[in-house]
Amino acid sequence: MNAPRASLYRWDIHRVAGSRHQHGPCGTSGSEDGARACVEAALSGAADPDTYAWGLLSRVRSETPGASGASESPAAGPRTPIAWAAPGPDGTVAWLPHGATALLPVQQDGAPHIAELEQRAAVIHEFASAAVPELLRTEDYARALCATAHPLDPPLRTEQRLAALARRGRVLARREPAHLVAVLDEGVLRHRVGGKRVMSGQLGHLLERGALPRIHLQVLPIDVPDHPGKLPPFRLMGFGEGPDVLCGESSLGVQSTLDAGQLREHRLAFRQIRSRALSRDDSRELIRALKAELDRDGHGPR
C-alpha cells in the first residue's frame, strides 16, 4: 500500500521594481515554520524603498510521499494559499492570513505604493467623483490640480509630482495593460479645472483613451436618482495572484485595504453605479458635446 502523501509548504517571493515584476526565489519546506522562515529571510534582505516586495505561503500536496526540505524544487500539486507577508518600514515582516482583514502600508502621498499595485494589476475598476482619474489626466490638467491642492509646494516638488504621474500613466500603454473600467461623475467633466483650454484638452484626452480596447469609460449623469454615486473616489484592483485591493482617497491621502467586508461593499456599489451610468457610446457623445461647448466658448472668459 502506498504511503499517504505528505503536505509540503511552498513559499514564493514577488518583487516589483522599475515597473518590472520579478518572481523568485521560491521553494518548499516540510514544515510551515520552515517556509515562513524562508519568506522572512528573503523579504528582510530585500529592503529597498524603490522595490515593492511580498511573499506568499501555500500548502501543497507533495507528489513524492514523505518528501520534505527547503531545498526541494517546488511541488507541482494543487496549492492552497495560507498567508501573505510584506516587509514593514522598520525592517520587520508582517504576516496576513489569506483573506483576512488588513490595512496595507501607504507611503508618503500614497503614490509609490499605488504605482506598484497598478503595475501588476490585471483589472482596475475606478469611480471618480472628485477629479479625472490619475491614470487618465493630461499634464496641464494635473498641473492645475497640483496648484489648487498643493499651493505651498515649491516648483521642484510640483515637477516631481507630475513626473511620477506621467510614469504611472504609461502603465496603460504597455503591451498587455490592465483592463481599466472607469465611471466618472458628470460633475467631474463640467468642473473647468485650469480653465476652458485645459479642460478641453483633458476631455479630448479622455476621448482618445476611451477608444482603446482595454479602457472602458462611462459617465454617471448628474440627474440620475437613487444611486451610491456620492461616495468618495475609490478604486478596486484585481490581480492574477493575490487578494483584491481597495484604494480610497481622503483628506489624509490615499489608503488601501484588503478588508473583505469593504471590498464586498464597494464591488456592489461599483456595479450599481455602472448600471445607472450612460453606456460607453453615450458617454463618449456626452464628453464630445462638453468639449465642443468649451471650444465654442474658447474665446470667452475663463
Short mmCIF file of C-alpha atoms in Angstrom, two decimals:
data_model
loop_
_atom_site.label_atom_id
_atom_site.label_comp_id
_atom_site.label_asym_id
_atom_site.label_seq_id
_atom_site.Cartn_x
_atom_site.Cartn_y
_atom_site.Cartn_z
CA MET A 1 0.00 0.00 0.00
CA ASN A 2 1.31 3.45 -0.87
CA ALA A 3 2.15 5.77 2.00
CA PRO A 4 -0.12 8.86 2.28
CA ARG A 5 1.13 11.92 0.52
CA ALA A 6 2.74 14.46 2.82
CA SER A 7 1.91 18.14 2.92
CA LEU A 8 4.59 20.50 1.75
CA TYR A 9 4.66 24.25 2.25
CA ARG A 10 5.57 26.35 -0.75
CA TRP A 11 6.93 29.85 -0.42
CA ASP A 12 7.21 32.41 -3.22
CA ILE A 13 8.73 35.88 -3.27
CA HIS A 14 7.49 38.57 -5.68
CA ARG A 15 9.01 41.98 -6.38
CA VAL A 16 8.00 44.98 -8.49
CA ALA A 17 10.78 47.45 -9.29
CA GLY A 18 11.03 49.88 -12.18
CA SER A 19 7.63 48.65 -13.48
CA ARG A 20 9.02 45.10 -13.83
CA HIS A 21 7.59 42.12 -11.94
CA GLN A 22 10.09 39.52 -10.73
CA HIS A 23 9.17 36.12 -9.29
CA GLY A 24 11.64 34.40 -7.01
CA PRO A 25 13.26 32.99 -5.06
CA CYS A 26 10.84 30.22 -4.17
CA GLY A 27 10.96 26.76 -2.67
CA THR A 28 9.27 24.20 -0.43
CA SER A 29 9.63 23.08 3.16
CA GLY A 30 8.29 20.15 5.10
CA SER A 31 7.09 22.46 7.86
CA GLU A 32 5.08 25.67 7.88
CA ASP A 33 7.53 27.30 10.28
CA GLY A 34 10.40 26.50 7.94
CA ALA A 35 8.60 28.03 4.96
CA ARG A 36 7.75 31.16 6.96
CA ALA A 37 11.40 31.48 7.97
CA CYS A 38 12.43 31.33 4.29
CA VAL A 39 9.94 34.08 3.40
CA GLU A 40 11.09 36.29 6.27
CA ALA A 41 14.75 35.83 5.37
CA ALA A 42 14.11 36.69 1.72
CA LEU A 43 11.99 39.75 2.50
CA SER A 44 14.32 41.03 5.20
CA GLY A 45 17.14 41.00 2.67
CA ALA A 46 15.03 42.79 0.07
CA ALA A 47 14.55 46.08 1.92
CA ASP A 48 14.61 48.75 -0.78
CA PRO A 49 12.45 51.92 -0.90
CA ASP A 50 12.17 51.58 -4.69
CA THR A 51 11.01 47.95 -4.60
CA TYR A 52 7.62 46.59 -3.59
CA ALA A 53 8.07 43.02 -2.34
CA TRP A 54 5.70 40.45 -0.87
CA GLY A 55 5.68 36.74 -0.06
CA LEU A 56 3.09 34.01 -0.47
CA LEU A 57 2.84 30.89 1.71
CA SER A 58 0.81 27.96 0.35
CA ARG A 59 0.12 24.38 1.33
CA VAL A 60 0.87 21.90 -1.46
CA ARG A 61 0.18 18.19 -1.82
CA SER A 62 3.51 16.50 -2.40
CA GLU A 63 3.93 14.33 -5.48
CA THR A 64 6.54 12.29 -3.61
CA PRO A 65 5.35 10.63 -0.36
CA GLY A 66 7.32 11.83 2.62
CA ALA A 67 9.23 14.49 0.68
CA SER A 68 10.44 17.47 2.64
CA GLY A 69 13.21 20.00 2.82
CA ALA A 70 13.55 23.63 1.84
CA SER A 71 15.96 22.71 -0.94
CA GLU A 72 13.32 20.69 -2.79
CA SER A 73 12.07 22.01 -6.10
CA PRO A 74 8.56 23.49 -5.74
CA ALA A 75 5.89 20.78 -5.78
CA ALA A 76 3.59 20.56 -8.76
CA GLY A 77 0.44 19.63 -6.83
CA PRO A 78 -2.51 21.97 -6.20
CA ARG A 79 -1.79 24.90 -3.88
CA THR A 80 -3.91 26.28 -1.06
CA PRO A 81 -2.83 29.83 -0.11
CA ILE A 82 -2.34 30.22 3.63
CA ALA A 83 -0.83 33.64 4.22
CA TRP A 84 0.80 36.71 2.71
CA ALA A 85 3.78 38.63 4.05
CA ALA A 86 5.27 42.07 3.40
CA PRO A 87 8.23 43.95 4.88
CA GLY A 88 7.31 46.80 7.19
CA PRO A 89 9.04 50.19 7.38
CA ASP A 90 11.05 49.08 10.44
CA GLY A 91 12.52 46.07 8.64
CA THR A 92 10.23 43.50 10.26
CA VAL A 93 8.00 41.22 8.22
CA ALA A 94 4.23 41.39 8.79
CA TRP A 95 2.05 38.32 8.11
CA LEU A 96 -1.54 38.42 6.89
CA PRO A 97 -3.75 35.29 6.89
CA HIS A 98 -5.14 34.66 3.44
CA GLY A 99 -8.48 36.50 3.10
CA ALA A 100 -8.15 38.27 6.44
CA THR A 101 -8.65 41.96 7.20
CA ALA A 102 -5.61 44.24 6.98
CA LEU A 103 -4.56 47.74 6.07
CA LEU A 104 -1.72 47.85 3.57
CA PRO A 105 1.18 50.20 4.23
CA VAL A 106 0.88 53.55 2.48
CA GLN A 107 3.92 55.63 1.65
CA GLN A 108 4.01 59.42 1.55
CA ASP A 109 1.25 60.75 -0.74
CA GLY A 110 0.28 57.12 -1.43
CA ALA A 111 1.77 57.42 -4.94
CA PRO A 112 4.70 54.94 -4.76
CA HIS A 113 2.53 52.26 -3.18
CA ILE A 114 -0.35 52.75 -5.61
CA ALA A 115 2.01 52.81 -8.60
CA GLU A 116 3.44 49.42 -7.61
CA LEU A 117 -0.04 47.91 -7.38
CA GLU A 118 -1.02 49.41 -10.76
CA GLN A 119 1.97 47.77 -12.42
CA ARG A 120 0.79 44.26 -11.56
CA ALA A 121 -2.98 44.77 -11.66
CA ALA A 122 -4.94 42.77 -14.23
CA VAL A 123 -8.11 44.84 -13.84
CA ILE A 124 -8.83 48.26 -12.33
CA HIS A 125 -12.36 49.45 -11.52
CA GLU A 126 -12.44 53.12 -10.59
CA PHE A 127 -15.16 55.57 -9.59
CA ALA A 128 -14.14 59.22 -9.95
CA SER A 129 -16.38 61.66 -8.09
CA ALA A 130 -13.88 64.47 -7.48
CA ALA A 131 -11.49 64.65 -10.45
CA VAL A 132 -10.43 62.79 -13.57
CA PRO A 133 -8.68 59.53 -12.58
CA GLU A 134 -4.93 59.96 -12.25
CA LEU A 135 -4.10 57.45 -14.99
CA LEU A 136 -6.20 59.47 -17.46
CA ARG A 137 -5.04 63.02 -16.70
CA THR A 138 -3.20 65.31 -19.09
CA GLU A 139 -0.14 67.15 -17.81
CA ASP A 140 -1.93 70.53 -17.95
CA TYR A 141 -4.91 69.19 -16.01
CA ALA A 142 -2.65 67.55 -13.41
CA ARG A 143 -0.61 70.75 -13.07
CA ALA A 144 -3.74 72.81 -12.47
CA LEU A 145 -4.92 70.35 -9.81
CA CYS A 146 -1.50 70.47 -8.11
CA ALA A 147 -1.64 74.27 -7.98
CA THR A 148 -5.00 74.07 -6.21
CA ALA A 149 -4.35 71.12 -3.92
CA HIS A 150 -0.73 71.99 -3.01
CA PRO A 151 -0.45 75.80 -3.27
CA LEU A 152 2.61 75.93 -0.97
CA ASP A 153 4.65 73.37 -2.90
CA PRO A 154 7.92 74.67 -4.41
CA PRO A 155 8.18 74.34 -8.21
CA LEU A 156 10.55 71.37 -7.93
CA ARG A 157 8.05 69.41 -5.86
CA THR A 158 5.32 70.09 -8.41
CA GLU A 159 7.53 68.81 -11.22
CA GLN A 160 8.31 65.69 -9.20
CA ARG A 161 4.62 65.03 -8.73
CA LEU A 162 3.96 65.46 -12.46
CA ALA A 163 6.87 63.20 -13.44
CA ALA A 164 5.62 60.46 -11.11
CA LEU A 165 2.13 60.77 -12.57
CA ALA A 166 3.49 60.53 -16.12
CA ARG A 167 5.35 57.34 -15.25
CA ARG A 168 2.18 55.87 -13.78
CA GLY A 169 0.18 56.79 -16.87
CA ARG A 170 2.48 54.66 -19.02
CA VAL A 171 1.04 51.53 -17.38
CA LEU A 172 -1.87 51.84 -19.84
CA ALA A 173 0.50 51.88 -22.82
CA ARG A 174 2.36 48.65 -22.09
CA ARG A 175 1.90 45.57 -24.29
CA GLU A 176 -0.69 43.95 -22.02
CA PRO A 177 -2.17 46.80 -19.95
CA ALA A 178 -4.65 46.37 -17.16
CA HIS A 179 -8.31 46.40 -18.16
CA LEU A 180 -9.46 49.79 -16.85
CA VAL A 181 -13.16 50.38 -16.22
CA ALA A 182 -13.72 53.94 -15.02
CA VAL A 183 -17.00 55.66 -14.18
CA LEU A 184 -16.80 59.46 -13.94
CA ASP A 185 -19.39 61.59 -12.23
CA GLU A 186 -20.66 64.15 -14.77
CA GLY A 187 -19.70 66.94 -12.38
CA VAL A 188 -16.04 65.96 -12.84
CA LEU A 189 -16.34 66.71 -16.56
CA ARG A 190 -18.17 70.01 -16.05
CA HIS A 191 -15.73 71.39 -13.48
CA ARG A 192 -13.39 73.56 -15.56
CA VAL A 193 -10.08 72.71 -13.93
CA GLY A 194 -7.40 75.07 -15.27
CA GLY A 195 -9.85 76.94 -17.50
CA LYS A 196 -11.51 76.20 -20.82
CA ARG A 197 -8.38 75.38 -22.83
CA VAL A 198 -7.01 72.95 -20.24
CA MET A 199 -10.37 71.27 -19.74
CA SER A 200 -10.97 70.95 -23.46
CA GLY A 201 -7.61 69.21 -23.80
CA GLN A 202 -8.50 66.88 -20.93
CA LEU A 203 -11.83 65.94 -22.49
CA GLY A 204 -10.11 65.29 -25.80
CA HIS A 205 -7.63 63.05 -23.99
CA LEU A 206 -10.50 61.08 -22.46
CA LEU A 207 -11.99 60.56 -25.91
CA GLU A 208 -8.65 59.24 -27.20
CA ARG A 209 -8.03 56.96 -24.24
CA GLY A 210 -11.61 55.77 -24.17
CA ALA A 211 -11.27 54.47 -27.73
CA LEU A 212 -8.58 51.98 -26.65
CA PRO A 213 -9.86 48.39 -26.42
CA ARG A 214 -8.86 47.81 -22.78
CA ILE A 215 -10.21 51.13 -21.45
CA HIS A 216 -13.93 51.38 -20.77
CA LEU A 217 -15.21 54.83 -19.79
CA GLN A 218 -18.73 55.64 -18.60
CA VAL A 219 -20.29 58.83 -17.25
CA LEU A 220 -22.76 58.93 -14.35
CA PRO A 221 -25.27 61.72 -15.16
CA ILE A 222 -25.88 64.37 -12.54
CA ASP A 223 -29.66 63.89 -12.60
CA VAL A 224 -29.72 60.12 -12.02
CA PRO A 225 -31.60 59.45 -8.75
CA ASP A 226 -31.09 56.70 -6.18
CA HIS A 227 -27.51 55.67 -6.71
CA PRO A 228 -24.43 55.41 -4.43
CA GLY A 229 -22.52 57.96 -6.51
CA LYS A 230 -21.99 60.33 -3.58
CA LEU A 231 -19.25 58.04 -2.31
CA PRO A 232 -15.70 59.43 -2.18
CA PRO A 233 -13.44 58.32 -5.06
CA PHE A 234 -12.38 54.68 -4.86
CA ARG A 235 -10.54 52.09 -6.88
CA LEU A 236 -10.71 48.29 -6.90
CA MET A 237 -7.68 46.44 -8.26
CA GLY A 238 -7.62 42.75 -9.12
CA PHE A 239 -4.57 40.58 -9.73
CA GLY A 240 -3.76 37.25 -11.32
CA GLU A 241 -2.46 36.10 -7.93
CA GLY A 242 -3.24 37.54 -4.54
CA PRO A 243 -6.22 39.28 -2.94
CA ASP A 244 -8.01 42.27 -4.48
CA VAL A 245 -7.13 45.69 -3.10
CA LEU A 246 -9.45 48.62 -2.39
CA CYS A 247 -7.93 52.12 -2.54
CA GLY A 248 -9.72 55.19 -1.28
CA GLU A 249 -8.92 58.88 -1.00
CA SER A 250 -9.50 61.14 1.97
CA SER A 251 -8.16 64.38 3.40
CA LEU A 252 -5.33 62.28 4.87
CA GLY A 253 -4.25 60.98 1.47
CA VAL A 254 -4.64 57.54 -0.11
CA GLN A 255 -5.28 54.39 1.89
CA SER A 256 -5.57 50.81 0.70
CA THR A 257 -7.14 47.83 2.37
CA LEU A 258 -7.74 44.10 1.95
CA ASP A 259 -10.78 44.16 4.24
CA ALA A 260 -13.21 41.58 2.84
CA GLY A 261 -16.29 43.48 4.02
CA GLN A 262 -15.22 46.78 2.48
CA LEU A 263 -14.23 45.06 -0.76
CA ARG A 264 -17.64 43.39 -0.99
CA GLU A 265 -19.45 46.66 -0.23
CA HIS A 266 -17.51 48.67 -2.83
CA ARG A 267 -17.85 45.97 -5.50
CA LEU A 268 -21.62 46.15 -5.05
CA ALA A 269 -21.55 49.97 -5.12
CA PHE A 270 -19.48 49.93 -8.33
CA ARG A 271 -21.93 47.55 -10.03
CA GLN A 272 -24.83 49.80 -9.04
CA ILE A 273 -23.03 52.92 -10.26
CA ARG A 274 -22.20 51.29 -13.61
CA SER A 275 -25.78 50.11 -14.06
CA ARG A 276 -27.02 53.71 -13.72
CA ALA A 277 -24.28 55.29 -15.83
CA LEU A 278 -24.56 56.07 -19.53
CA SER A 279 -23.40 53.41 -21.97
CA ARG A 280 -19.88 53.62 -23.34
CA ASP A 281 -21.11 55.13 -26.62
CA ASP A 282 -23.50 57.60 -24.95
CA SER A 283 -20.74 58.61 -22.55
CA ARG A 284 -18.46 59.40 -25.48
CA GLU A 285 -21.18 61.53 -27.04
CA LEU A 286 -21.60 63.50 -23.81
CA ILE A 287 -17.85 64.06 -23.48
CA ARG A 288 -17.68 65.15 -27.11
CA ALA A 289 -20.59 67.58 -26.60
CA LEU A 290 -18.99 69.09 -23.50
CA LYS A 291 -15.71 69.54 -25.37
CA ALA A 292 -17.50 71.20 -28.32
CA GLU A 293 -19.19 73.58 -25.89
CA LEU A 294 -15.84 74.57 -24.42
CA ASP A 295 -14.30 75.01 -27.84
CA ARG A 296 -17.16 77.26 -28.99
CA ASP A 297 -16.68 79.44 -25.91
CA GLY A 298 -12.91 79.26 -26.12
CA HIS A 299 -12.51 82.97 -26.78
CA GLY A 300 -14.70 83.97 -23.87
CA PRO A 301 -13.67 84.49 -20.25
CA ARG A 302 -12.12 81.63 -18.32
#
